[in-house]
Structures are given as C-alpha cells and as structure tokens.
mmCIF file of C-alpha atoms in Angstrom:
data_model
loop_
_atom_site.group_PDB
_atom_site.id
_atom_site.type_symbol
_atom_site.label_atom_id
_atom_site.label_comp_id
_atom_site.label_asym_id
_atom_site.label_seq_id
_atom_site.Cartn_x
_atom_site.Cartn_y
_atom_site.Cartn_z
ATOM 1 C CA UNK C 8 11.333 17.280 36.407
ATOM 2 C CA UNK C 9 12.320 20.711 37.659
ATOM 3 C CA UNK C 10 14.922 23.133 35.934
ATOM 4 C CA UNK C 11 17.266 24.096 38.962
ATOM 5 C CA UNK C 12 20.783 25.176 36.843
ATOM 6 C CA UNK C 13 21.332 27.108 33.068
ATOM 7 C CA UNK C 14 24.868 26.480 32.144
ATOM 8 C CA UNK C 15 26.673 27.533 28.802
ATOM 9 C CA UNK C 16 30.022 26.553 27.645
ATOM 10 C CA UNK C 17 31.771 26.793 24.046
ATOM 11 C CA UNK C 18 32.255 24.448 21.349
ATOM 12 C CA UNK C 19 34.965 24.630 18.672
ATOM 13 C CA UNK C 20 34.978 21.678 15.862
ATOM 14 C CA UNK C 21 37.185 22.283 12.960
ATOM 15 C CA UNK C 22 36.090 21.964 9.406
ATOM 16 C CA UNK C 23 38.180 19.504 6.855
ATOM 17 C CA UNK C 24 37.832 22.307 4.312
ATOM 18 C CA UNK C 25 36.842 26.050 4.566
ATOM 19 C CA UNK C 26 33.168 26.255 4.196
ATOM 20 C CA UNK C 27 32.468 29.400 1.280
ATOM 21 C CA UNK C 28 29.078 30.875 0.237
ATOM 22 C CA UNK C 29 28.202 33.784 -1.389
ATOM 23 C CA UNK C 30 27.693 35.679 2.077
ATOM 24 C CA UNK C 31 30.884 34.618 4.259
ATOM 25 C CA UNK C 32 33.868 31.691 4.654
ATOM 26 C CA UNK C 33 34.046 30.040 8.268
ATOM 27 C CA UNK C 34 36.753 27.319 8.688
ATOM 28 C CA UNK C 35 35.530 25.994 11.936
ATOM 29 C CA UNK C 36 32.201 25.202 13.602
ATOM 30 C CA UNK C 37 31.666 27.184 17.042
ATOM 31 C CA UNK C 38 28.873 27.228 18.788
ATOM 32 C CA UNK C 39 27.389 28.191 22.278
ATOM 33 C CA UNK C 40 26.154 25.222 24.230
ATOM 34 C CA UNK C 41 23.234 25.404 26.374
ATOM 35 C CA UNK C 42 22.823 22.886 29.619
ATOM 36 C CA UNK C 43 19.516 22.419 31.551
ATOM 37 C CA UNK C 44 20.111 20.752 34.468
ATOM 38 C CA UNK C 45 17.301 19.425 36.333
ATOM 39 C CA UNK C 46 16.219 17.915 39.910
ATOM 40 C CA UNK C 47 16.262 14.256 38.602
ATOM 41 C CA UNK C 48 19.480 14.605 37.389
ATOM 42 C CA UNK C 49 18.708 15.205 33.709
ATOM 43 C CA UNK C 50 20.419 17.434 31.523
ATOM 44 C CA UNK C 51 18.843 18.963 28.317
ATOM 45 C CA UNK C 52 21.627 19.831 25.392
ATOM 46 C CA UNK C 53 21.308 22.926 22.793
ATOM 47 C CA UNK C 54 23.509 25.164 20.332
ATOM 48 C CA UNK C 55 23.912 28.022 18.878
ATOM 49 C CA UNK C 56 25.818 29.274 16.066
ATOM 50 C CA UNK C 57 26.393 32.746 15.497
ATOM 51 C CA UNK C 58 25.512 33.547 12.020
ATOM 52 C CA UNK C 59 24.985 37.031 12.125
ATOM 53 C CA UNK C 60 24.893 38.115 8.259
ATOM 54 C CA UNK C 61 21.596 35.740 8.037
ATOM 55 C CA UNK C 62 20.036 35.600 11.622
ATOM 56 C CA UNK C 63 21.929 38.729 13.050
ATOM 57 C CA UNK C 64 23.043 36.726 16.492
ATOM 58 C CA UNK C 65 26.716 36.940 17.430
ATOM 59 C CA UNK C 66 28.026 34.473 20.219
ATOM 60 C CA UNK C 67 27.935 37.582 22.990
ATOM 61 C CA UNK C 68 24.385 38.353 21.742
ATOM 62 C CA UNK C 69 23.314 34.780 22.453
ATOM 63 C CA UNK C 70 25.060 34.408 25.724
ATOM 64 C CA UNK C 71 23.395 37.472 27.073
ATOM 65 C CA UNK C 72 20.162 36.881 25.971
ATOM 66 C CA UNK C 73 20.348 33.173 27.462
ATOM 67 C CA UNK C 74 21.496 34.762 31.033
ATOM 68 C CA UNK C 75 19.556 37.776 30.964
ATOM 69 C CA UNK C 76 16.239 36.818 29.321
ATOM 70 C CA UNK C 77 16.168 33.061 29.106
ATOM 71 C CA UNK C 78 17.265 31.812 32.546
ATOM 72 C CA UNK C 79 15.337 33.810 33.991
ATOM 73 C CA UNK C 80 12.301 32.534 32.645
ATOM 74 C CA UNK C 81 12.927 28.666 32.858
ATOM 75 C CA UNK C 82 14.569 28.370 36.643
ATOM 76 C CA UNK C 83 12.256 26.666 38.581
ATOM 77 C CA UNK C 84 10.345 25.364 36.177
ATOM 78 C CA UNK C 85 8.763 21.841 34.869
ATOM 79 C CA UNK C 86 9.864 20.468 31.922
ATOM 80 C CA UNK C 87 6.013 19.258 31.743
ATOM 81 C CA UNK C 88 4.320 22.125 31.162
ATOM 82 C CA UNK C 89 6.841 22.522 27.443
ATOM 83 C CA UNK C 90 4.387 24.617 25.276
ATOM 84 C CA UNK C 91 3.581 27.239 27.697
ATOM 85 C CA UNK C 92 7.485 27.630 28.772
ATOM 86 C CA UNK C 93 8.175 27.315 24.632
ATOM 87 C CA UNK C 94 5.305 30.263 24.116
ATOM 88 C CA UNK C 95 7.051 32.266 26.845
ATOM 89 C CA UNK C 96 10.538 31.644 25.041
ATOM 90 C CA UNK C 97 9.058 33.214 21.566
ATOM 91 C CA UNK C 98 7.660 36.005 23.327
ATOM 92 C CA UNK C 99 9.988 36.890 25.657
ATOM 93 C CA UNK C 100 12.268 38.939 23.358
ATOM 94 C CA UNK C 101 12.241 39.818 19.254
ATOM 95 C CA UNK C 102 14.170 38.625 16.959
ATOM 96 C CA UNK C 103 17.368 36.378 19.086
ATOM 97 C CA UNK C 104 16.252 33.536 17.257
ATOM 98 C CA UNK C 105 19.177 31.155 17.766
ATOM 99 C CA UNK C 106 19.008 32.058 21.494
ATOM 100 C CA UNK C 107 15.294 31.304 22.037
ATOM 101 C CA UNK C 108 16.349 27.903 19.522
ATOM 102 C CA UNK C 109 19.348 26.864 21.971
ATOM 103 C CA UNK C 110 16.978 26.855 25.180
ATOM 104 C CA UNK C 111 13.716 25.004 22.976
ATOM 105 C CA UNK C 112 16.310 22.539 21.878
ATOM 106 C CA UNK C 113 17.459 21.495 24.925
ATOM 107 C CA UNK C 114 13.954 21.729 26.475
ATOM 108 C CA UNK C 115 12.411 19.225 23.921
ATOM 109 C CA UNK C 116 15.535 17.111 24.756
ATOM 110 C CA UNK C 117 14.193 17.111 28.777
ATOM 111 C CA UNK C 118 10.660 16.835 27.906
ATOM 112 C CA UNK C 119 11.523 13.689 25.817
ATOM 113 C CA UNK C 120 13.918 12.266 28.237
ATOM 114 C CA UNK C 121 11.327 12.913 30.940
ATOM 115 C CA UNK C 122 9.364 9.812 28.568
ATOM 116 C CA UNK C 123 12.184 8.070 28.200
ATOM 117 C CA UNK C 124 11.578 8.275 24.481
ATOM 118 C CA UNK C 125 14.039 9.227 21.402
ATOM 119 C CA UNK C 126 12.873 12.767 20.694
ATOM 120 C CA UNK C 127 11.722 12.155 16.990
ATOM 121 C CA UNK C 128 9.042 9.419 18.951
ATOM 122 C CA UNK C 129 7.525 12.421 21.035
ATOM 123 C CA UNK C 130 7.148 14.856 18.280
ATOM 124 C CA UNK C 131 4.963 11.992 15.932
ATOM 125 C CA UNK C 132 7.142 9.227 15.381
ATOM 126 C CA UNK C 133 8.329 8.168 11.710
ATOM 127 C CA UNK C 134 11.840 6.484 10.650
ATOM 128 C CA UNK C 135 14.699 6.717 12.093
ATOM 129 C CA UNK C 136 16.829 6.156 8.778
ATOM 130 C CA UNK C 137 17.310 9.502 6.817
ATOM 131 C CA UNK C 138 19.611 10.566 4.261
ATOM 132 C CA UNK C 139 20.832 13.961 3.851
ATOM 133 C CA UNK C 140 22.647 16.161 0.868
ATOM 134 C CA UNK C 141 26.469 17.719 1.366
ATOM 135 C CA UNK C 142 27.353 20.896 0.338
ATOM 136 C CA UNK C 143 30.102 21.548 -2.468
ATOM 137 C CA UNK C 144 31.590 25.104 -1.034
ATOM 138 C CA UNK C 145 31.659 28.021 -4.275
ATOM 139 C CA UNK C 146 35.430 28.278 -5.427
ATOM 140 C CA UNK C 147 37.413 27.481 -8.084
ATOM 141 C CA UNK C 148 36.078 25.026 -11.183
ATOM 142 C CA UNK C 149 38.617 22.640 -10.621
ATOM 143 C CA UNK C 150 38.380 22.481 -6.823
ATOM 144 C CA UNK C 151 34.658 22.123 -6.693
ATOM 145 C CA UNK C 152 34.708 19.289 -9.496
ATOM 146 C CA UNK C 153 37.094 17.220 -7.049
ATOM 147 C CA UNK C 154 34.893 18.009 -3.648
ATOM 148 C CA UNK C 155 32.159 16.793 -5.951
ATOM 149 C CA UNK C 156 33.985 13.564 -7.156
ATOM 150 C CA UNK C 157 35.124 12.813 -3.905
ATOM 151 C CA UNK C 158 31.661 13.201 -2.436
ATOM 152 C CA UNK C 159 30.050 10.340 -4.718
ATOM 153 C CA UNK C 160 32.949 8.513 -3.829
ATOM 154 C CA UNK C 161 31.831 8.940 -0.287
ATOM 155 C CA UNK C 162 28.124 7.494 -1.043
ATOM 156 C CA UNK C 163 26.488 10.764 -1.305
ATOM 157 C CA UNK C 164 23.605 10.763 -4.012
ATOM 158 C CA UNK C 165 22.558 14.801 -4.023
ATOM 159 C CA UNK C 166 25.268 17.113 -3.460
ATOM 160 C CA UNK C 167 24.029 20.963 -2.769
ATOM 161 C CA UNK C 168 26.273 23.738 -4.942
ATOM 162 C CA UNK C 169 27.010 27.041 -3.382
ATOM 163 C CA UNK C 170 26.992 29.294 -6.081
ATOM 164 C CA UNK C 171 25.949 32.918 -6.299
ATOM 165 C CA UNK C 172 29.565 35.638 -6.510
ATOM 166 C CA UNK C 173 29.828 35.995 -9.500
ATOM 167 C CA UNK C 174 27.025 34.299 -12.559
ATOM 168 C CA UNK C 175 29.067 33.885 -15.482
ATOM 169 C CA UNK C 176 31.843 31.878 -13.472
ATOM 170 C CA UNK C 177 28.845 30.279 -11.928
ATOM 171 C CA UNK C 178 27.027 28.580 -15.007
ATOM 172 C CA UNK C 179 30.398 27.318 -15.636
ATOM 173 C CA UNK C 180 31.017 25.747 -12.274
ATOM 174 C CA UNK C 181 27.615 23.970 -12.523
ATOM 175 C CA UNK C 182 28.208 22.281 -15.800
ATOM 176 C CA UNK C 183 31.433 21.443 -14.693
ATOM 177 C CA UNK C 184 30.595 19.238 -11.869
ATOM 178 C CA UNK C 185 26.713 18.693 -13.600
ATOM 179 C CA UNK C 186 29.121 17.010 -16.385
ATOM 180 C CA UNK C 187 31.755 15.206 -13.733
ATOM 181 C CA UNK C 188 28.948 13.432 -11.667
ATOM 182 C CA UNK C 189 25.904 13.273 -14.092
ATOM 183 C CA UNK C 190 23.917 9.957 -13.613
ATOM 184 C CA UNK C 191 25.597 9.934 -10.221
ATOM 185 C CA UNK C 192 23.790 11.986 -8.297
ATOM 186 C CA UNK C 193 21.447 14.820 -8.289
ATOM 187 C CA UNK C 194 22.231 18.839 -8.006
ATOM 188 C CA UNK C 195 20.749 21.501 -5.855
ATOM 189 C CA UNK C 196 22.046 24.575 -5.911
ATOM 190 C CA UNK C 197 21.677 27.768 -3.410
ATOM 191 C CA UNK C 198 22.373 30.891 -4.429
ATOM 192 C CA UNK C 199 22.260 32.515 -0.939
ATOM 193 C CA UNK C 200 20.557 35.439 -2.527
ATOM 194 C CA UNK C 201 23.550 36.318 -5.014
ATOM 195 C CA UNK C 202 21.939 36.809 -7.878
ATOM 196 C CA UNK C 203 18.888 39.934 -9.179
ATOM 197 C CA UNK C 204 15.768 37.990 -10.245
ATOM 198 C CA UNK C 205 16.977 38.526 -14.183
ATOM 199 C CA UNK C 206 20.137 36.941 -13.588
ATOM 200 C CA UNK C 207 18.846 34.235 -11.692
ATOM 201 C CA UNK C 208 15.909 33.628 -15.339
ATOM 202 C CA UNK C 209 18.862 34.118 -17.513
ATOM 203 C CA UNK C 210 21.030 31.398 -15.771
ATOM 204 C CA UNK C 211 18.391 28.831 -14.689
ATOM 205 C CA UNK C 212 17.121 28.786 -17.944
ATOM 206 C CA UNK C 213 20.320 28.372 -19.574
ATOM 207 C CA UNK C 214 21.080 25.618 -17.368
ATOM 208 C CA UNK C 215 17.727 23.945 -18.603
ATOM 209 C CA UNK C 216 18.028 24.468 -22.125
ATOM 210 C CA UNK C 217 21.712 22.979 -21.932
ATOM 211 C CA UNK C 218 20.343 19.750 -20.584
ATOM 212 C CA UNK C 219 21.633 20.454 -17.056
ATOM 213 C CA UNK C 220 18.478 18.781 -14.455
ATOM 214 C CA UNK C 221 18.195 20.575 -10.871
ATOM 215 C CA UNK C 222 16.649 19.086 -8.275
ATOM 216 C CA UNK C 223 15.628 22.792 -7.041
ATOM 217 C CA UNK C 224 17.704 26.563 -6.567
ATOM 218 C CA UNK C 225 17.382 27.691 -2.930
ATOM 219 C CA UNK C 226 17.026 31.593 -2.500
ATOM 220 C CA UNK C 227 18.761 33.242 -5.124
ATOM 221 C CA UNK C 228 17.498 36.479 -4.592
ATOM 222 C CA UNK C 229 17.547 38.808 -1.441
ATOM 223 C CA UNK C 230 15.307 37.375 1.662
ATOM 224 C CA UNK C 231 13.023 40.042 1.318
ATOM 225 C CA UNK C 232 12.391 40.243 -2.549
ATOM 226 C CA UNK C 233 9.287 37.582 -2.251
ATOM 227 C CA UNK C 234 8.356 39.684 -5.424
ATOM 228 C CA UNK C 235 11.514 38.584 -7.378
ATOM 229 C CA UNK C 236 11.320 35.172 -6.448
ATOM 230 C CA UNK C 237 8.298 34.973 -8.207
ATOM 231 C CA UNK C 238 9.610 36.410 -11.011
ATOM 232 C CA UNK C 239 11.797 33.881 -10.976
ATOM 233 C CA UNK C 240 8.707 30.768 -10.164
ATOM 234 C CA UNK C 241 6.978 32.133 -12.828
ATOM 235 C CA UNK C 242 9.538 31.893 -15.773
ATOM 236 C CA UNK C 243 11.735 28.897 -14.999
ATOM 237 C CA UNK C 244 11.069 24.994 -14.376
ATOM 238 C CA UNK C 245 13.256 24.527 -11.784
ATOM 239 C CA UNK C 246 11.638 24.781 -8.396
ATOM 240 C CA UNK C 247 12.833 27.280 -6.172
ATOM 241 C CA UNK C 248 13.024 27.091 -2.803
ATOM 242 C CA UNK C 249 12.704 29.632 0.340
ATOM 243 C CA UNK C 250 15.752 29.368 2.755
ATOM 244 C CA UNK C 251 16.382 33.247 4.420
ATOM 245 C CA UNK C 252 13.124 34.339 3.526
ATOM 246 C CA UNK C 253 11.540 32.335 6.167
ATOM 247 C CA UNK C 254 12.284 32.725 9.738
ATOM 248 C CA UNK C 255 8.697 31.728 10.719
ATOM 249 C CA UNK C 256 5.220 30.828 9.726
ATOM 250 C CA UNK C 257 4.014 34.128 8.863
ATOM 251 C CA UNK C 258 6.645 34.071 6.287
ATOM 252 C CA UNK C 259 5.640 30.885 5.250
ATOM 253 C CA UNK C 260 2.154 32.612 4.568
ATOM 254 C CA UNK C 261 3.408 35.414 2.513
ATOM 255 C CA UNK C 262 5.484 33.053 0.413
ATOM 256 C CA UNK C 263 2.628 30.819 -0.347
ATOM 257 C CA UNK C 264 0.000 33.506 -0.817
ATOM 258 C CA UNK C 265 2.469 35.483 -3.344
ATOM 259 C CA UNK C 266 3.089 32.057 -4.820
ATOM 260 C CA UNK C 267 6.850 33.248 -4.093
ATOM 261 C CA UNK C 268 8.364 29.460 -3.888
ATOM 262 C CA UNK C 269 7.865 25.627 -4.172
ATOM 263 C CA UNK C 270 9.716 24.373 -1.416
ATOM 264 C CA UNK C 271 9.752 25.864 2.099
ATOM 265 C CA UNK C 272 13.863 25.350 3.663
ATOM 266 C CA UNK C 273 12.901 24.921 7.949
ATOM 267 C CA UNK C 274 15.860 25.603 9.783
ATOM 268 C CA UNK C 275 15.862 25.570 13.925
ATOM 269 C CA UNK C 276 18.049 28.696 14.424
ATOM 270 C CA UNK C 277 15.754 30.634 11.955
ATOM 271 C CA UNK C 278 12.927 29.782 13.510
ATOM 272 C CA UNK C 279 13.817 29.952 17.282
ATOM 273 C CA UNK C 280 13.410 26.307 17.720
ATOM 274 C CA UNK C 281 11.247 23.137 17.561
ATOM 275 C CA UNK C 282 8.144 25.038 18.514
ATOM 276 C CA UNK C 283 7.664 27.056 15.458
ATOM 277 C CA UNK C 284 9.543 24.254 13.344
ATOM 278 C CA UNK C 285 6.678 22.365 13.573
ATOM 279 C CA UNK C 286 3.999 25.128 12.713
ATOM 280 C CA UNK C 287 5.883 25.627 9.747
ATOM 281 C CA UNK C 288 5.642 21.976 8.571
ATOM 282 C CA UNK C 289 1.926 21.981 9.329
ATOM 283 C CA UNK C 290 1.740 25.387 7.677
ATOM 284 C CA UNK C 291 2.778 23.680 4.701
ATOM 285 C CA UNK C 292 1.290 20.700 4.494
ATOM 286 C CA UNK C 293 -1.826 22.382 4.813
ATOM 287 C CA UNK C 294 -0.752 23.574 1.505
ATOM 288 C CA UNK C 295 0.587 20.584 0.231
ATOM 289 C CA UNK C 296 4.252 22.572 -0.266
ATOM 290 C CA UNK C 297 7.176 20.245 0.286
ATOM 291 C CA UNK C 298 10.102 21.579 2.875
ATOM 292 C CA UNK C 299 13.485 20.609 4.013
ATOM 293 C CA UNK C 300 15.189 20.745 6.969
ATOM 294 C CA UNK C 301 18.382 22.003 6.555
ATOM 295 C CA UNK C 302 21.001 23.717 9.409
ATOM 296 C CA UNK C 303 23.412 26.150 9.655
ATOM 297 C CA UNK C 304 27.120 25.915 10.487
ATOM 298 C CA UNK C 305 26.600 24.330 13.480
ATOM 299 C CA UNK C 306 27.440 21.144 15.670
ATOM 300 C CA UNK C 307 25.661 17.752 15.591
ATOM 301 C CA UNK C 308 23.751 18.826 19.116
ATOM 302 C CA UNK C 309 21.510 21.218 16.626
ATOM 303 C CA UNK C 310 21.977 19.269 13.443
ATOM 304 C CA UNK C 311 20.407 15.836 15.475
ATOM 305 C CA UNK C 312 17.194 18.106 16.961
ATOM 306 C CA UNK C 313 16.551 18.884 13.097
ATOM 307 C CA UNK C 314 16.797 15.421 11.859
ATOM 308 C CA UNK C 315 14.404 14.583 14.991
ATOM 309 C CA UNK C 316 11.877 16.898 13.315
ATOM 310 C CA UNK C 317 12.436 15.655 10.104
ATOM 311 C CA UNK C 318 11.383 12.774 11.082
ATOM 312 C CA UNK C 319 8.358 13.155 12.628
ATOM 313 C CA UNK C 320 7.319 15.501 10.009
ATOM 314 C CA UNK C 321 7.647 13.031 6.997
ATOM 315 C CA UNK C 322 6.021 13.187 4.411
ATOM 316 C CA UNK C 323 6.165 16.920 4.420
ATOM 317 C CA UNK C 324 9.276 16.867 4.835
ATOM 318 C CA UNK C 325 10.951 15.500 1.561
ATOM 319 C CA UNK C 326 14.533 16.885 1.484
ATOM 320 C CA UNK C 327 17.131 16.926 3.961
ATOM 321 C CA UNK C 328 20.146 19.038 3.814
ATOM 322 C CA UNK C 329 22.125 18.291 7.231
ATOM 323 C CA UNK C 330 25.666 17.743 6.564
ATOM 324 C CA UNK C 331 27.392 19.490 8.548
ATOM 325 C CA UNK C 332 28.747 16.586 11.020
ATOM 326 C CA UNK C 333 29.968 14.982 7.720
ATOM 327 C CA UNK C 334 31.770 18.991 6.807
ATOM 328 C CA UNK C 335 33.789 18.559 10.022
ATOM 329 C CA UNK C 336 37.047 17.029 11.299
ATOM 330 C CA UNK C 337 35.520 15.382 14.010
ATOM 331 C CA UNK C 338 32.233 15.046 16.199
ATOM 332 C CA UNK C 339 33.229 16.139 20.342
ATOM 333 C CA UNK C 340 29.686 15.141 20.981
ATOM 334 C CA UNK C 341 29.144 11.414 22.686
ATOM 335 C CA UNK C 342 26.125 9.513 22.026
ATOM 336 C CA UNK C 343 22.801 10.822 20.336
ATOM 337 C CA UNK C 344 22.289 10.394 16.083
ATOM 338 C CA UNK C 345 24.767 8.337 14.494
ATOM 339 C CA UNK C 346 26.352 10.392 10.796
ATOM 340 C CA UNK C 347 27.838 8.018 8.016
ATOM 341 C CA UNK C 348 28.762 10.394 5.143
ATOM 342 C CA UNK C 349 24.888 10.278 3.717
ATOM 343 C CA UNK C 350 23.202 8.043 6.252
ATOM 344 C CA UNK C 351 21.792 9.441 9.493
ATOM 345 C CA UNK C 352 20.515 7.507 12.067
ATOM 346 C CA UNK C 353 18.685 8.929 14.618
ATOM 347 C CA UNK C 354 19.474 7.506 18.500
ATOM 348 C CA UNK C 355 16.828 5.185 20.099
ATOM 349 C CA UNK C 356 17.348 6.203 23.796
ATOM 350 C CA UNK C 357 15.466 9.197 25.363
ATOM 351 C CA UNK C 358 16.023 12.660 23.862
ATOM 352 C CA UNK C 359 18.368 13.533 21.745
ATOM 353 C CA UNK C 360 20.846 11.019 23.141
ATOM 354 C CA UNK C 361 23.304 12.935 24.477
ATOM 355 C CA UNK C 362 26.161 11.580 27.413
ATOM 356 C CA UNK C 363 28.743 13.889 27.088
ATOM 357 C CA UNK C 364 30.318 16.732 24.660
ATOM 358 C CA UNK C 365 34.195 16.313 24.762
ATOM 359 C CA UNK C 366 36.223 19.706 24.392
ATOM 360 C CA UNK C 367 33.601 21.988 25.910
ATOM 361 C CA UNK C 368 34.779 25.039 27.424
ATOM 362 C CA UNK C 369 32.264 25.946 30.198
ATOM 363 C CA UNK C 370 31.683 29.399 30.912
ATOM 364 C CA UNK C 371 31.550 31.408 34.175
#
C-alpha cells in the first residue's frame, strides 16, 4: 500500500455554545483535514486545529508545512514501513506539532486499514467502551451552574471546570456548581495556567478545607514553571496534573524527575501524533504515573485517533477528557467512533473508520 496523492481540505463544525478558557473563546471547531490516498484505493484521515496560543500552529502554518515538508516526504511511500516514515515525520521539522500529528494520524489510519483491523486493535488492543468528561466553559456563576445541571442531565458523571481569569470569582464558581451537582458527579478543574503557584495553594486548599473533593487541577500555572507546580504538589492534596507542560516525553521526564505532577494529560496535537503518544504512556507507566488523553478543539477525525490510543494504553491510561464531538452542533464526519454524550464507542472496521466527511472544503 503505496502513498500516491496528499490532499487537504477544511472543516468547519459549529459549537452549541462558545467554548471559554482562561487563554481564548472559539465558537466553532475548524480544522485542516489531511487525505492519504493510496494505490489500493485507501484513504488515511487526519486534523488539525490551529491552536496557536498553546501549540503555536495557525491553519496557514499547518498547510504549508504539510505541502512543503510533509508531502514531500511520504509520496511514494509504503504505509508498511510506519515507524521509519513516523521517525522521519518528527524529525523532519521543529516544533509544527499538529502538522507532523495530522500526517501520523492519518498514517496509523492506513497502516491499520492495510490489516483490516480497528486502529485501537493494532496499537495493543483493550475495550472498545470508554467514557469521557465534558467541559463546563469559565463564565458567569449562574451560566456555568446550568451547563453543569444540564450536563448530569445528559448522563455525564465528571464534568471538567475551566477556571483560571480571575481566583476570587473562581472559588466561587466551583462551589457553586461543586454544591449544584455534588453526589452527582465528580469535578476536575483546569486552570490553563491562570493562576501564580500561591494562588493556586491558597485556592486549592480552600477548596479542601471547605469540603469541596477534586478529582485533580490540570496546569494551573505557566507550562514552563515545572518549579511552581511543585510548589503546588507539595502543599495541596489534590493531584495536579500536566497538560501544556508536556509536548513530549522528555517533558514527561523533567516532570517526573522534579516530581512536578501526578497525572501526565497526552494530547495528539501536542505531541505530533500517535508515535510519541505512545512513548509517553510507556514513559509513564514505567513510572507508574496515571495520564489522560484529552484533545483540543478539534473534530471527531482527531478526537477518535485519541480514544484509539486510549484504548490500547489502558491501564495507564485512567482518565479521558474527549468531549469535544459532544461540544458541537453536529458531527460532518461518516462512520468511525460512535459519541453518546459520555459513552464512546470506538468503530470495529479497519482504521479509524472513516467513509466520508460531509461539508469539507478541499483545497487547491
């Protein structure tokens, strides 16, 4: 199975709700699609968001670098031979690393389909059941108590609080919804690295010592303060997890040698892909330090390779956060993983699934 044809198009998807974090507010999910085509007739599907205030890549950035740099590199060649062509991917330009993760993911969906096996089968097997978080966007009290309500109402257990603009209006926004949906399901929250290590004590352990439980805080401090986060490690309960601060498993080694964080976040379009998605898991179970897969703002072709991983990377992989099909108005792509509010089940044909993305604007 021979790569003969790179195409890209765009993807638009709108959101039912503006999606708000402490870095940015996007109302609709676009992403750059990546097609291999190949001599059998096969076609491998990836994405790319551009999410530039956390990974620095802008649509234009990851078109060029997939025509410039990518196709280059993978015309011509067979799907077979995956690790080299993923090796030559990583190295083949720094940083870019939802570009390299758009061509890996639609690589690992050939190499799988070349099997004719469900992706999650070729990378190690595991269930095909998983259940994943939603996010409650930061705004006002009373708006975020309702998205919460209306989430349990939904079915979902753990709902993930974006916090992190401004502290004092935070701690009251999680005991808000902590009081409107205790015994209903579990909190997370993620700062996305709002807060200075002595705001992030102060509040966490306020939060404990008012009888509010968290499942875990996800980067409350800037990516590259691995010495404040274990300030933080070291004087509250609460794990705290690594989300920006990992892009790939050299991070994951400082974090766990400066004993940094608990819980390592994996997401593809940090870490340019399956390839090094799967060192990272290793990585940590080495260490016996728990990770989730999460995603960005991005459509279900991305979202579905991550749950794929998950899978085959149970039990180090204990949390899910992959909500994002459930965030939007609709889902343009046909076939692959099947979302139900909480419940995602992965697709049992070869790859990730996919037979067609509706709405996709190719481009020339």
């Amino acid at each position: 199975m021979k790569i003969v044809d790179v195409k890209l198009g765009m993807l638009q998807v709108p959101l039912v709700t503006p999606f708000k974090t402490a870095l940015r507010t996007v109302e609709c999910v676009e992403d750059v699609i990546v097609m291999l085509e190949t001599d059998t007739g096969h076609i491998g599907y990836g994405n790319a968001p551009a999410t530039a205030v956390i990974t620095g890549d802008t649509h234009g950035s990851v078109i060029e670098a997939v025509r410039s740099i990518f196709t280059p590199l993978v015309l011509g060649r067979d799907v077979a031979d995956l690790n080299r062509l993923t090796r030559q991917i990583q190295g083949a330009m720094i940083n870019n690393t939802s570009a390299k993760a758009a061509v890996e993911i639609a690589l690992y969906d050939l190499f799988a389909q070349s099997y004719n096996t469900p992706l999650y089968r070729i990378l190690g097997g595991g269930e095909s059941s998983l259940t994943t978080d939603i996010t409650i966007s930061v705004d006002y009290i009373d708006k975020m108590v309702a998205d919460a309500e209306r989430a349990v109402e939904r079915g979902f257990e753990i709902l993930k609080l974006k916090v992190g603009k401004d502290i004092g209006l935070d701690i009251e926004r999680i005991k808000a919804v902590y009081a409107a949906v205790k015994g209903r399901a579990i909190l997370r929250l993620d700062a996305n690295q709002g807060w200075s290590p002595k705001q992030a004590v102060m509040a966490i352990r306020g939060l404990e010592e008012a009888g509010v439980l968290l499942e875990l805080v996800e980067q409350p401090v800037k990516a590259n303060n691995l010495e404040g986060m274990r300030y933080i490690s070291e004087r509250v309960k609460t794990p705290i997890m690594a989300d920006e601060s990992i892009f790939g498993p050299h991070d994951v080694m400082d974090v766990i040698q400066r004993q940094a964080a608990e819980i390592i976040n994996i997401k593809l379009m940090k870490t340019g892909g399956i390839s090094n998605a799967l060192k990272i898991a290793d990585l940590a179970g080495l260490y016996d330090v728990e990770c989730m897969v999460g995603c960005m703002l991005e459509t279900s072709i991305g979202v579905s390779a991550a749950a794929h991983v998950a899978a085959a990377k149970a039990p180090v992989v204990t949390k899910l956060d992959l909500d994002v099909p459930s965030l939007c108005k609709f889902d343009p792509v046909v076939g692959g993983a099947t979302y139900r509010d909480a419940d995602i089940i992965l697709n049992e044909t070869p790859g990730l699934g996919i037979e067609k993305i509706e709405g996709l604007q190719l481009l020339v």
